[in-house]
Every structure is written in C-alpha cells, then in structure tokens.
Amino acid sequence: MSTQTKSPGISLDYVKTIGIVNNGFNGRGFANPYDIIADDDGQIFVLNRCDPARASAIRIGICNLDDEYLGEFGRGNGSGDGQFNWAVAMALDSQGNLHITDEYNHRVTTYTTAGEYVSHWGTPGSEDGELNGPAGIAFDSADNLFVVDQHNSRVQKFSVDGTFIAKWGSSGSGDGKFNLPWGIAVDSDDNVYVADWRNDRIQKFSNDGKFIAVFGSSGQGEGQFQRPTSITVDLEGFIYVADWGNERVQVLAGDGSFQLLLKGEATLSKWADEYLASNPEEKAERDVSNLTPNLPAHLNTPYHTSSQTEPYFWGPVSLTLDNQGRLYVVETNRHRFQVYQKR
C-alpha cells in the first residue's frame, strides 16, 4: 500500500492523476511543474518551470478536474514584464490575482487568473524589503504577503503591492533560524509555517514572526524529513508536507505528531491514455515494461525506488488544498499531479 495510516484522525483517498509531459512550448501538458493552486471556481493553475532547453516556454497552465486543458499564460524566459527565469511558487490573493516568485530575478510577478500581466516588484539585496532568491509565498486573511527570502535566511512580510512590513529569521539551526528555507503556508489563525529545507524541519511562527514550535528532524522515518519543500494546512489544523528528498508526502497533526504517509498511487491520466491510443507502438512497449520493479538492495533509496516505480511520487515539490478538502501533489519529474480526497 502506498498510503500508510498511523492514526484514524485523517484519511486520504486517491482520486486521479492529471498530466503528461509537454515537449513543446505550449498546449496541453506540463514541463517540470513546480507549483499548483486550485481556485474556488474549479480552475487549477500549474506553474511550469521548464528545463533549460525549453526555458522560453515557462508558463502557467490552466486545467480542471474534468481533464479539460483551459489555456495558459506567461511571457516566457527573461527579465521583462511578465517574464520569469527560475519561477518557484504561487499564491492567490483575495482579489483573484496570482503572485509568482522568481528566485533568479529576485522578484514577485502578478497576473490575474485570466492571464493578464499586472506588475512585478522586488530588488535584489539583503536590506529590508530586498530579496535574494525568493521561494515560497503565501497570504494571510488580511492579504498580507509572506515571502521566503531563501538566501537571506529569513521571511519577509509585505502588503499585497510589495510594500515592506516586517522580517524575521537569520542563518542557523536554532529556533527561528533557517538554512535555505523554501516553502511557506498560513493557517486559518494566520500562523505561519516554513519548510526549513536544509535543516529538514518545519517551523511555526505567529503572524508577527514569534517562534512557536518546530516539527521534524533529518531522516526517513515517520515524522522525519529530507529536504521538505512545500506545506499547506487545512481547516482542522492538519499539516501537509511535501517531503521532497524522501519522495513522499507526510501529514502531521497540529501538534506535529505524525498521522499519515503517502508515496503515490498514480494511474494513467486521460491525457496519457489519449496519447497512447494515437501511438500504438509506444503503447505496445509500455505494455511489456515493468513499471513497478523489485529493485536490488543497493538501489533501494527513495530516489531510485520512485524513479523506477511509476505510481509513486517522483519529485513531489509542491502541494495544495482546494475548498473541497482535495489535496493536489505536483511531481516535477513526471510532469503531472495526483489528487486525493480527505475523508
């Protein structure tokens, strides 16, 4: 089983997989997706970071749970208006605008969900309000924007238009310190959670940056992490973590105790079925392939196991929840996302 439950407090049922690799520069499919957001209208926005060979195709693709590809927007690779170099994460404000971090251009770019470029802001540096490799991004209930300032080892708080409000954090491994922080989330009480990537842990803060708690340690056991990248928190206080280095998702209770582990249960997406129906030679090769092999002991690491086991997560870099309690998990290496329903 790819879902292991320690506590009856929460259960997640696999729903479906959506995605297929897009080797081109537009159209249905994904290319190294890095983040995902589902809005209240049922639109699913997928941030395609793309590999260097297709950097000009960096874009946000739009689809829905009915497997319809609704379109895309973005102006490709660069530093001009509406362009990105190393796009990382997205957040949706109360007015329906998407805010996207770019760790190379050291800025945040804003689009409407209709795909209209609005603005961008950000200046490289280490002073108040300046950014050095912005990564995770999240809004609180008052539309204050929290940005993980990765290489400055801190979190910064801004107004929705990028006006600096506050900051906290410094380099290190103690409480309230960071080592290459990455993901961020805000709960229903406006507390802030940070995926402290290289410290292999999650830290919780008040809305004004006061340290509250730390969860996790380095390792492969339950409640341990290996380079966590993304977090989200549901209305009941359950904490969902993309445990990227361990190729899995973990769910914690509000007190940080381990609850649930997901390794992935992907089935073929509708898009992949349609592709294989049009390419019978590839389907024939697939039908005789072993997609869930038993690996030798020296290859029994999370990376090797996931890279060779098609249903499993491979590169689960980001996750999000929608307003129906569905969990979406993005796999950057398999160019798809898996959907689970909370019971």
PDB file of C-alpha atoms in Angstrom, residues 4 14 20 29 36 39 50 52 61 83 137 151 156 159-160 164 193 214 220 237 259 273 282 294 332:
ATOM      1  CA  GLN A   4       0.073   4.155   5.486  1.00  0.00           C
ATOM      2  CA  TYR A  14      -6.712   8.617  -4.186  1.00  0.00           C
ATOM      3  CA  ILE A  20       1.549  14.386 -19.452  1.00  0.00           C
ATOM      4  CA  GLY A  29       0.665  19.055 -20.771  1.00  0.00           C
ATOM      5  CA  ILE A  36      -0.109  24.337  -8.145  1.00  0.00           C
ATOM      6  CA  ASP A  39      -9.252  28.395  -7.087  1.00  0.00           C
ATOM      7  CA  CYS A  50      10.672  24.097 -17.643  1.00  0.00           C
ATOM      8  CA  PRO A  52      16.920  24.991 -19.790  1.00  0.00           C
ATOM      9  CA  GLY A  61      -1.120  26.179 -17.482  1.00  0.00           C
ATOM     10  CA  GLN A  83       8.664  37.000 -17.790  1.00  0.00           C
ATOM     11  CA  ILE A 137       4.877  32.689  -0.929  1.00  0.00           C
ATOM     12  CA  HIS A 151      19.400  33.106   0.537  1.00  0.00           C
ATOM     13  CA  GLN A 156       9.599  38.914   4.893  1.00  0.00           C
ATOM     14  CA  SER A 159       1.485  44.369   1.678  1.00  0.00           C
ATOM     15  CA  VAL A 160      -0.149  42.984  -1.449  1.00  0.00           C
ATOM     16  CA  PHE A 164       7.753  46.061   3.212  1.00  0.00           C
ATOM     17  CA  TYR A 193       4.689  27.651   8.749  1.00  0.00           C
ATOM     18  CA  VAL A 214       9.459  23.137  15.427  1.00  0.00           C
ATOM     19  CA  GLN A 220      13.464   8.645   6.578  1.00  0.00           C
ATOM     20  CA  GLY A 237      -5.118  22.091  11.603  1.00  0.00           C
ATOM     21  CA  GLN A 259      -0.511  10.988  11.108  1.00  0.00           C
ATOM     22  CA  ASP A 273      -4.498   7.409 -22.467  1.00  0.00           C
ATOM     23  CA  GLU A 282       4.633   3.277 -27.674  1.00  0.00           C
ATOM     24  CA  ASN A 294      11.699  -5.078  -7.403  1.00  0.00           C
ATOM     25  CA  THR A 332       8.137  17.858 -11.244  1.00  0.00           C
TER      26      THR A 332
END
